[in-house]
Amino acid sequence: MSGVGAGGAGGASGVGAGGTAGSVGTAGAGGVTGSAGRVTGGAGTGGATGTAGVGGAAAAAGSAGLGGASGATGSAGAAGAGGVAGSAGTGGRAGGPGGAGASGAGGVAGTAAPGGASGGSAGASGASGNAGASGAGGGAGASGAGGGAGASAGAGASGAGGAAGTGGVAGGSPVTEFTVGANTLLHYIVTGPDGNLWFTDGYGHIGRITPAGAITTFPITATGSCNPQGIARGPDGNLWFGAYGCSRIGRVTPAGTIGYFPPATGTIAPYGIAAGPDGNLWFTEYSSNSRIGRVTPDGVITEFPTPTAATWPEGIAVGPDGNLWFAETGSLGGNAAIARAGTDGSIKEFPLPDGNSGPIGIVAGPDGALWFTNSRSNEIGRITTAGAVVTFPVPTATSQPYDITAGPDGNLWFTEYAGNKIGRITPAGVITEINVPAVDSAPYGITAGPDGNIWFAESFGGRIGRITP
């Protein structure tokens, strides 16, 4: 925006007494002259120099004295105001102050007094401040104010922009954090059927947060905390979650009533969960038993073993082909794969080429492929429904990309558990990273919200984050 100029409105008229007209004020080099000054004729005195104009815009012409001559060239406006501070991303640190604008445009033209010649021409407004430079991982802050009207003629140079707020999104999208509580261990988050976000707390709660940030938590009443993990919206209008620590599938109504479904025999280790195309819920079992499972809306559980042993399945999602796709993290140094399951329980695995792979999160992308995080290899991967894989390295080393979701902007968004960042990757593979304001927060689950924003759970520190794409 423009700064406050310092050219002037014309002064008051004096009473001339037969003086000869002064010459018309001429434009300063590169800019313009200011307001009409005092008259040079022997008769009456011209008006005083006018006050500063706003924004370097042309002011009204100053008046020469009645019957007097026009004023000589008006003086230029004062130096332009400095740039204002760049805005921080919400929840980010404030941007630094903008640098002072260099000389702004010349003063605005004063108006001629009645009977006199016109004053100098209008000065040009100062240029707007440049956008602030991006902070580390952050986005640009708001631009500084432009230089105001400057001393002497000549257009003002741009005011320096404010520095980016730490944690701001590239392009100025803010990050906001909402505190759930200190004694929490937040995991996954999903949009519920009621227009709110629902999340799991490993210390024994299911939480709900409205798009405005109001938080309610519901205690898990089963024996122990149950360490709930993945959570998904079910076909029955409820939320379903994997009660990993107590061998059950959990269900929570939008009113917060929680129920549980144990397997008919044995134990399960439910981790990721997703609503399937067949009207059931499908889940992974993160254990050496290496199984996935299906649970009907009335709680009947069926399990299916993976073809390869010790695959440790984690994230699961419905693919564009109507199948279930899930990540097999595998043991360190082997068995890592992306797998596809039909609703009949048949499974096909696609081993990942990197022997150090460890995929965790997976989601259907806007391009007809599946996208996944590869935590051990520090990559984001893409796999077609035919099984062709390409990977893209995350810029921050050892960032441990964890969960991933499709955003409303046509990109994929992911958490960086060790990097303390949120990442965005375009379908072409271009990655941008954004700092999370809270230090060492370990971003975990992530989802697209009902409000068009991206929401994520911070495992340490008990916060839910919101970021505008």
PDB file of C-alpha atoms in Angstrom, residues 55-297:
ATOM      1  CA  GLY A  55      -0.485   8.561  -0.210  1.00  0.00           C
ATOM      2  CA  GLY A  56       1.413  10.774  -2.576  1.00  0.00           C
ATOM      3  CA  ALA A  57      -1.839  11.497  -4.424  1.00  0.00           C
ATOM      4  CA  ALA A  58      -2.227  14.798  -6.118  1.00  0.00           C
ATOM      5  CA  ALA A  59      -3.616  17.427  -3.791  1.00  0.00           C
ATOM      6  CA  ALA A  60      -5.632  20.398  -4.708  1.00  0.00           C
ATOM      7  CA  ALA A  61      -3.738  23.263  -6.187  1.00  0.00           C
ATOM      8  CA  GLY A  62      -2.628  25.958  -3.736  1.00  0.00           C
ATOM      9  CA  SER A  63      -3.743  29.484  -4.254  1.00  0.00           C
ATOM     10  CA  ALA A  64      -1.659  32.402  -5.353  1.00  0.00           C
ATOM     11  CA  GLY A  65      -2.653  35.776  -3.807  1.00  0.00           C
ATOM     12  CA  LEU A  66      -5.553  37.603  -5.236  1.00  0.00           C
ATOM     13  CA  GLY A  67      -4.190  39.672  -8.026  1.00  0.00           C
ATOM     14  CA  GLY A  68      -0.753  38.336  -7.207  1.00  0.00           C
ATOM     15  CA  ALA A  69       1.450  36.279  -9.366  1.00  0.00           C
ATOM     16  CA  SER A  70       1.664  32.533  -9.220  1.00  0.00           C
ATOM     17  CA  GLY A  71       4.124  31.004  -6.821  1.00  0.00           C
ATOM     18  CA  ALA A  72       7.522  29.761  -7.639  1.00  0.00           C
ATOM     19  CA  THR A  73       8.142  26.052  -7.751  1.00  0.00           C
ATOM     20  CA  GLY A  74       6.862  24.452  -4.573  1.00  0.00           C
ATOM     21  CA  SER A  75       9.197  22.503  -2.353  1.00  0.00           C
ATOM     22  CA  ALA A  76       9.108  18.724  -2.543  1.00  0.00           C
ATOM     23  CA  GLY A  77       7.426  16.618   0.079  1.00  0.00           C
ATOM     24  CA  ALA A  78       9.259  15.101   2.990  1.00  0.00           C
ATOM     25  CA  ALA A  79      10.799  11.623   2.888  1.00  0.00           C
ATOM     26  CA  GLY A  80       8.486   8.649   2.645  1.00  0.00           C
ATOM     27  CA  ALA A  81       7.343   6.742   5.662  1.00  0.00           C
ATOM     28  CA  GLY A  82       9.009   3.377   6.459  1.00  0.00           C
ATOM     29  CA  GLY A  83       7.400   0.077   5.610  1.00  0.00           C
ATOM     30  CA  VAL A  84       5.107  -1.451   8.149  1.00  0.00           C
ATOM     31  CA  ALA A  85       5.862  -4.783   9.787  1.00  0.00           C
ATOM     32  CA  GLY A  86       5.041  -7.906   7.814  1.00  0.00           C
ATOM     33  CA  SER A  87       2.175  -9.848   9.209  1.00  0.00           C
ATOM     34  CA  ALA A  88       2.972 -13.155  10.936  1.00  0.00           C
ATOM     35  CA  GLY A  89       1.247 -16.381  10.117  1.00  0.00           C
ATOM     36  CA  THR A  90      -1.349 -16.862  12.789  1.00  0.00           C
ATOM     37  CA  GLY A  91       0.419 -18.719  15.506  1.00  0.00           C
ATOM     38  CA  GLY A  92       3.733 -17.746  13.945  1.00  0.00           C
ATOM     39  CA  ARG A  93       6.154 -15.169  15.292  1.00  0.00           C
ATOM     40  CA  ALA A  94       5.576 -11.582  14.233  1.00  0.00           C
ATOM     41  CA  GLY A  95       7.296 -10.444  11.078  1.00  0.00           C
ATOM     42  CA  GLY A  96      10.112  -7.947  11.506  1.00  0.00           C
ATOM     43  CA  PRO A  97       9.522  -4.306  10.704  1.00  0.00           C
ATOM     44  CA  GLY A  98       9.748  -3.229   7.132  1.00  0.00           C
ATOM     45  CA  GLY A  99      12.731  -1.205   6.116  1.00  0.00           C
ATOM     46  CA  ALA A 100      12.264   2.502   5.592  1.00  0.00           C
ATOM     47  CA  GLY A 101      11.002   3.465   2.194  1.00  0.00           C
ATOM     48  CA  ALA A 102      13.502   5.368   0.126  1.00  0.00           C
ATOM     49  CA  SER A 103      12.555   8.729  -1.245  1.00  0.00           C
ATOM     50  CA  GLY A 104       8.969   8.833  -2.242  1.00  0.00           C
ATOM     51  CA  ALA A 105       7.403  10.743  -5.042  1.00  0.00           C
ATOM     52  CA  GLY A 106       7.578  14.495  -5.083  1.00  0.00           C
ATOM     53  CA  GLY A 107       5.095  16.628  -3.219  1.00  0.00           C
ATOM     54  CA  VAL A 108       1.668  17.061  -4.645  1.00  0.00           C
ATOM     55  CA  ALA A 109       0.858  20.090  -6.692  1.00  0.00           C
ATOM     56  CA  GLY A 110      -0.496  23.141  -4.903  1.00  0.00           C
ATOM     57  CA  THR A 111      -3.537  24.872  -6.302  1.00  0.00           C
ATOM     58  CA  ALA A 112      -3.254  28.277  -7.787  1.00  0.00           C
ATOM     59  CA  ALA A 113      -4.766  31.176  -5.870  1.00  0.00           C
ATOM     60  CA  PRO A 114      -7.695  32.830  -7.472  1.00  0.00           C
ATOM     61  CA  GLY A 115      -6.286  35.078 -10.126  1.00  0.00           C
ATOM     62  CA  GLY A 116      -2.868  33.437 -10.016  1.00  0.00           C
ATOM     63  CA  ALA A 117      -1.230  30.887 -12.230  1.00  0.00           C
ATOM     64  CA  SER A 118      -1.340  27.265 -11.276  1.00  0.00           C
ATOM     65  CA  GLY A 119       1.214  25.724  -8.952  1.00  0.00           C
ATOM     66  CA  GLY A 120       3.442  22.767  -9.680  1.00  0.00           C
ATOM     67  CA  SER A 121       2.137  19.517 -11.129  1.00  0.00           C
ATOM     68  CA  ALA A 122       1.002  16.604  -9.052  1.00  0.00           C
ATOM     69  CA  GLY A 123       3.619  14.323  -7.581  1.00  0.00           C
ATOM     70  CA  ALA A 124       3.482  10.614  -8.241  1.00  0.00           C
ATOM     71  CA  SER A 125       2.732   8.291  -5.344  1.00  0.00           C
ATOM     72  CA  GLY A 126       5.487   6.192  -3.813  1.00  0.00           C
ATOM     73  CA  ALA A 127       5.758   2.621  -4.999  1.00  0.00           C
ATOM     74  CA  SER A 128       4.347  -0.111  -2.810  1.00  0.00           C
ATOM     75  CA  GLY A 129       6.662  -2.032  -0.535  1.00  0.00           C
ATOM     76  CA  ASN A 130       8.005  -5.308  -1.809  1.00  0.00           C
ATOM     77  CA  ALA A 131       6.755  -8.538  -0.327  1.00  0.00           C
ATOM     78  CA  GLY A 132       8.712  -9.664   2.706  1.00  0.00           C
ATOM     79  CA  ALA A 133      11.191 -12.395   2.211  1.00  0.00           C
ATOM     80  CA  SER A 134      10.140 -15.897   3.232  1.00  0.00           C
ATOM     81  CA  GLY A 135      11.165 -17.060   6.669  1.00  0.00           C
ATOM     82  CA  ALA A 136      12.749 -20.426   7.070  1.00  0.00           C
ATOM     83  CA  GLY A 137      10.048 -22.793   6.019  1.00  0.00           C
ATOM     84  CA  GLY A 138       7.619 -19.941   6.422  1.00  0.00           C
ATOM     85  CA  GLY A 139       5.816 -17.860   3.905  1.00  0.00           C
ATOM     86  CA  ALA A 140       6.019 -14.292   2.953  1.00  0.00           C
ATOM     87  CA  GLY A 141       4.794 -11.747   5.441  1.00  0.00           C
ATOM     88  CA  ALA A 142       2.599  -8.862   4.387  1.00  0.00           C
ATOM     89  CA  SER A 143       4.378  -6.255   2.361  1.00  0.00           C
ATOM     90  CA  GLY A 144       5.764  -3.200   4.060  1.00  0.00           C
ATOM     91  CA  ALA A 145       4.145   0.150   3.486  1.00  0.00           C
ATOM     92  CA  GLY A 146       5.344   1.927   0.419  1.00  0.00           C
ATOM     93  CA  GLY A 147       7.561   4.982   0.558  1.00  0.00           C
ATOM     94  CA  GLY A 148       5.530   8.112   1.050  1.00  0.00           C
ATOM     95  CA  ALA A 149       6.010  11.329  -0.858  1.00  0.00           C
ATOM     96  CA  GLY A 150       9.712  11.971  -0.846  1.00  0.00           C
ATOM     97  CA  ALA A 151      11.959  14.967  -0.502  1.00  0.00           C
ATOM     98  CA  SER A 152      12.824  16.451  -3.829  1.00  0.00           C
ATOM     99  CA  ALA A 153      11.307  15.189  -6.966  1.00  0.00           C
ATOM    100  CA  GLY A 154      11.547  11.614  -8.146  1.00  0.00           C
ATOM    101  CA  ALA A 155       9.452   8.547  -7.523  1.00  0.00           C
ATOM    102  CA  GLY A 156      10.027   6.868  -4.183  1.00  0.00           C
ATOM    103  CA  ALA A 157      11.691   3.490  -4.123  1.00  0.00           C
ATOM    104  CA  SER A 158       9.782   0.536  -2.694  1.00  0.00           C
ATOM    105  CA  GLY A 159       9.660   0.231   1.059  1.00  0.00           C
ATOM    106  CA  ALA A 160      11.233  -2.978   2.293  1.00  0.00           C
ATOM    107  CA  GLY A 161       8.714  -5.679   3.073  1.00  0.00           C
ATOM    108  CA  GLY A 162       8.159  -7.080   6.521  1.00  0.00           C
ATOM    109  CA  ALA A 163       9.928 -10.330   7.234  1.00  0.00           C
ATOM    110  CA  ALA A 164       7.856 -13.492   7.127  1.00  0.00           C
ATOM    111  CA  GLY A 165       6.347 -14.709  10.378  1.00  0.00           C
ATOM    112  CA  THR A 166       7.932 -17.979  11.402  1.00  0.00           C
ATOM    113  CA  GLY A 167       5.520 -20.745  10.570  1.00  0.00           C
ATOM    114  CA  GLY A 168       3.690 -18.720   7.979  1.00  0.00           C
ATOM    115  CA  VAL A 169       2.630 -20.615   4.935  1.00  0.00           C
ATOM    116  CA  ALA A 170       4.297 -19.794   1.658  1.00  0.00           C
ATOM    117  CA  GLY A 171       2.108 -17.245  -0.004  1.00  0.00           C
ATOM    118  CA  GLY A 172       0.871 -15.870   3.326  1.00  0.00           C
ATOM    119  CA  SER A 173      -1.411 -18.706   4.532  1.00  0.00           C
ATOM    120  CA  PRO A 174      -1.428 -18.670   8.367  1.00  0.00           C
ATOM    121  CA  VAL A 175      -0.941 -21.502  10.819  1.00  0.00           C
ATOM    122  CA  THR A 176      -3.113 -21.541  13.936  1.00  0.00           C
ATOM    123  CA  GLU A 177      -2.718 -23.892  16.894  1.00  0.00           C
ATOM    124  CA  PHE A 178      -5.372 -24.873  19.446  1.00  0.00           C
ATOM    125  CA  THR A 179      -4.348 -26.403  22.767  1.00  0.00           C
ATOM    126  CA  VAL A 180      -6.085 -29.605  23.840  1.00  0.00           C
ATOM    127  CA  GLY A 181      -4.106 -30.144  27.029  1.00  0.00           C
ATOM    128  CA  ALA A 182      -0.701 -31.017  28.409  1.00  0.00           C
ATOM    129  CA  ASN A 183      -1.362 -34.637  29.393  1.00  0.00           C
ATOM    130  CA  THR A 184      -2.118 -35.835  25.869  1.00  0.00           C
ATOM    131  CA  LEU A 185      -0.531 -37.842  23.085  1.00  0.00           C
ATOM    132  CA  LEU A 186      -2.434 -36.878  19.952  1.00  0.00           C
ATOM    133  CA  HIS A 187      -2.472 -39.199  16.967  1.00  0.00           C
ATOM    134  CA  TYR A 188      -4.880 -39.080  14.010  1.00  0.00           C
ATOM    135  CA  ILE A 189      -7.581 -36.624  12.947  1.00  0.00           C
ATOM    136  CA  VAL A 190     -10.526 -36.767  10.518  1.00  0.00           C
ATOM    137  CA  THR A 191     -13.538 -34.719   9.451  1.00  0.00           C
ATOM    138  CA  GLY A 192     -16.702 -36.061  11.048  1.00  0.00           C
ATOM    139  CA  PRO A 193     -20.287 -36.277   9.776  1.00  0.00           C
ATOM    140  CA  ASP A 194     -21.261 -33.362  12.046  1.00  0.00           C
ATOM    141  CA  GLY A 195     -19.006 -30.766  10.391  1.00  0.00           C
ATOM    142  CA  ASN A 196     -16.364 -30.962  13.136  1.00  0.00           C
ATOM    143  CA  LEU A 197     -12.918 -32.556  13.337  1.00  0.00           C
ATOM    144  CA  TRP A 198     -12.398 -35.672  15.482  1.00  0.00           C
ATOM    145  CA  PHE A 199      -9.058 -36.900  16.804  1.00  0.00           C
ATOM    146  CA  THR A 200      -7.530 -39.675  18.900  1.00  0.00           C
ATOM    147  CA  ASP A 201      -5.507 -39.173  22.064  1.00  0.00           C
ATOM    148  CA  GLY A 202      -3.238 -42.058  22.992  1.00  0.00           C
ATOM    149  CA  TYR A 203      -3.751 -41.276  26.666  1.00  0.00           C
ATOM    150  CA  GLY A 204      -7.344 -42.450  26.536  1.00  0.00           C
ATOM    151  CA  HIS A 205      -9.620 -39.901  24.903  1.00  0.00           C
ATOM    152  CA  ILE A 206     -11.447 -39.186  21.689  1.00  0.00           C
ATOM    153  CA  GLY A 207     -11.566 -35.471  20.977  1.00  0.00           C
ATOM    154  CA  ARG A 208     -13.721 -33.151  18.920  1.00  0.00           C
ATOM    155  CA  ILE A 209     -12.761 -29.678  17.688  1.00  0.00           C
ATOM    156  CA  THR A 210     -15.044 -27.303  15.840  1.00  0.00           C
ATOM    157  CA  PRO A 211     -13.716 -25.296  12.883  1.00  0.00           C
ATOM    158  CA  ALA A 212     -13.741 -22.301  15.256  1.00  0.00           C
ATOM    159  CA  GLY A 213     -11.418 -24.141  17.667  1.00  0.00           C
ATOM    160  CA  ALA A 214     -13.777 -25.204  20.492  1.00  0.00           C
ATOM    161  CA  ILE A 215     -12.529 -28.514  21.938  1.00  0.00           C
ATOM    162  CA  THR A 216     -14.377 -31.298  23.782  1.00  0.00           C
ATOM    163  CA  THR A 217     -12.845 -34.603  24.853  1.00  0.00           C
ATOM    164  CA  PHE A 218     -14.575 -37.895  25.669  1.00  0.00           C
ATOM    165  CA  PRO A 219     -12.821 -40.437  27.906  1.00  0.00           C
ATOM    166  CA  ILE A 220     -12.420 -44.021  26.795  1.00  0.00           C
ATOM    167  CA  THR A 221     -13.993 -46.195  29.462  1.00  0.00           C
ATOM    168  CA  ALA A 222     -12.484 -49.516  28.462  1.00  0.00           C
ATOM    169  CA  THR A 223      -9.747 -50.995  30.615  1.00  0.00           C
ATOM    170  CA  GLY A 224      -6.615 -48.912  30.195  1.00  0.00           C
ATOM    171  CA  SER A 225      -6.121 -45.985  27.830  1.00  0.00           C
ATOM    172  CA  CYS A 226      -6.465 -48.262  24.766  1.00  0.00           C
ATOM    173  CA  ASN A 227      -3.982 -46.010  22.920  1.00  0.00           C
ATOM    174  CA  PRO A 228      -6.439 -45.190  20.074  1.00  0.00           C
ATOM    175  CA  GLN A 229      -4.825 -44.619  16.685  1.00  0.00           C
ATOM    176  CA  GLY A 230      -6.546 -44.247  13.307  1.00  0.00           C
ATOM    177  CA  ILE A 231     -10.023 -42.734  13.105  1.00  0.00           C
ATOM    178  CA  ALA A 232     -12.469 -42.645  10.187  1.00  0.00           C
ATOM    179  CA  ARG A 233     -15.973 -41.532   9.338  1.00  0.00           C
ATOM    180  CA  GLY A 234     -18.220 -44.559   9.027  1.00  0.00           C
ATOM    181  CA  PRO A 235     -21.112 -45.238   6.640  1.00  0.00           C
ATOM    182  CA  ASP A 236     -23.484 -45.212   9.616  1.00  0.00           C
ATOM    183  CA  GLY A 237     -22.900 -41.567  10.601  1.00  0.00           C
ATOM    184  CA  ASN A 238     -20.517 -42.421  13.453  1.00  0.00           C
ATOM    185  CA  LEU A 239     -16.734 -42.254  13.878  1.00  0.00           C
ATOM    186  CA  TRP A 240     -14.760 -45.499  14.076  1.00  0.00           C
ATOM    187  CA  PHE A 241     -11.272 -45.902  15.524  1.00  0.00           C
ATOM    188  CA  GLY A 242      -8.621 -48.495  16.168  1.00  0.00           C
ATOM    189  CA  ALA A 243      -8.277 -49.118  19.911  1.00  0.00           C
ATOM    190  CA  TYR A 244      -4.754 -50.406  19.413  1.00  0.00           C
ATOM    191  CA  GLY A 245      -3.875 -50.930  23.057  1.00  0.00           C
ATOM    192  CA  CYS A 246      -6.942 -52.937  24.078  1.00  0.00           C
ATOM    193  CA  SER A 247      -7.561 -55.187  21.058  1.00  0.00           C
ATOM    194  CA  ARG A 248     -10.833 -53.633  19.953  1.00  0.00           C
ATOM    195  CA  ILE A 249     -12.495 -51.523  17.310  1.00  0.00           C
ATOM    196  CA  GLY A 250     -14.117 -48.448  18.806  1.00  0.00           C
ATOM    197  CA  ARG A 251     -17.112 -46.430  17.693  1.00  0.00           C
ATOM    198  CA  VAL A 252     -18.065 -42.923  18.838  1.00  0.00           C
ATOM    199  CA  THR A 253     -21.308 -41.137  18.006  1.00  0.00           C
ATOM    200  CA  PRO A 254     -21.329 -37.386  17.183  1.00  0.00           C
ATOM    201  CA  ALA A 255     -22.749 -36.921  20.704  1.00  0.00           C
ATOM    202  CA  GLY A 256     -19.626 -38.534  22.178  1.00  0.00           C
ATOM    203  CA  THR A 257     -20.986 -41.945  23.211  1.00  0.00           C
ATOM    204  CA  ILE A 258     -18.264 -44.567  22.847  1.00  0.00           C
ATOM    205  CA  GLY A 259     -18.728 -48.291  22.239  1.00  0.00           C
ATOM    206  CA  TYR A 260     -16.329 -51.171  21.492  1.00  0.00           C
ATOM    207  CA  PHE A 261     -16.209 -54.340  19.429  1.00  0.00           C
ATOM    208  CA  PRO A 262     -13.671 -57.043  20.296  1.00  0.00           C
ATOM    209  CA  PRO A 263     -12.816 -59.879  17.909  1.00  0.00           C
ATOM    210  CA  ALA A 264     -14.716 -63.136  18.350  1.00  0.00           C
ATOM    211  CA  THR A 265     -11.473 -64.932  19.197  1.00  0.00           C
ATOM    212  CA  GLY A 266      -7.890 -63.981  19.851  1.00  0.00           C
ATOM    213  CA  THR A 267      -6.543 -60.445  19.777  1.00  0.00           C
ATOM    214  CA  ILE A 268      -6.214 -57.715  17.188  1.00  0.00           C
ATOM    215  CA  ALA A 269      -3.908 -54.704  16.902  1.00  0.00           C
ATOM    216  CA  PRO A 270      -6.005 -52.174  14.924  1.00  0.00           C
ATOM    217  CA  TYR A 271      -4.057 -49.175  13.700  1.00  0.00           C
ATOM    218  CA  GLY A 272      -5.176 -47.457  10.479  1.00  0.00           C
ATOM    219  CA  ILE A 273      -8.861 -47.485   9.545  1.00  0.00           C
ATOM    220  CA  ALA A 274     -10.938 -46.392   6.538  1.00  0.00           C
ATOM    221  CA  ALA A 275     -14.521 -46.660   5.304  1.00  0.00           C
ATOM    222  CA  GLY A 276     -14.620 -49.180   2.467  1.00  0.00           C
ATOM    223  CA  PRO A 277     -16.636 -49.098  -0.746  1.00  0.00           C
ATOM    224  CA  ASP A 278     -18.669 -52.065   0.492  1.00  0.00           C
ATOM    225  CA  GLY A 279     -20.325 -50.290   3.440  1.00  0.00           C
ATOM    226  CA  ASN A 280     -17.904 -51.731   6.003  1.00  0.00           C
ATOM    227  CA  LEU A 281     -14.843 -50.381   7.808  1.00  0.00           C
ATOM    228  CA  TRP A 282     -11.400 -51.758   6.976  1.00  0.00           C
ATOM    229  CA  PHE A 283      -8.411 -51.624   9.272  1.00  0.00           C
ATOM    230  CA  THR A 284      -4.754 -52.581   9.439  1.00  0.00           C
ATOM    231  CA  GLU A 285      -3.123 -54.481  12.289  1.00  0.00           C
ATOM    232  CA  TYR A 286       0.260 -53.045  13.167  1.00  0.00           C
ATOM    233  CA  SER A 287       1.962 -56.166  14.461  1.00  0.00           C
ATOM    234  CA  SER A 288       4.157 -59.023  13.329  1.00  0.00           C
ATOM    235  CA  ASN A 289       0.955 -61.010  12.708  1.00  0.00           C
ATOM    236  CA  SER A 290       0.552 -58.865   9.576  1.00  0.00           C
ATOM    237  CA  ARG A 291      -3.174 -58.785   8.948  1.00  0.00           C
ATOM    238  CA  ILE A 292      -5.853 -56.447   7.794  1.00  0.00           C
ATOM    239  CA  GLY A 293      -9.421 -56.629   9.007  1.00  0.00           C
ATOM    240  CA  ARG A 294     -12.984 -55.784   8.135  1.00  0.00           C
ATOM    241  CA  VAL A 295     -15.662 -54.713  10.609  1.00  0.00           C
ATOM    242  CA  THR A 296     -19.334 -54.373   9.741  1.00  0.00           C
ATOM    243  CA  PRO A 297     -21.428 -51.481  11.131  1.00  0.00           C
TER     244      PRO A 297
END
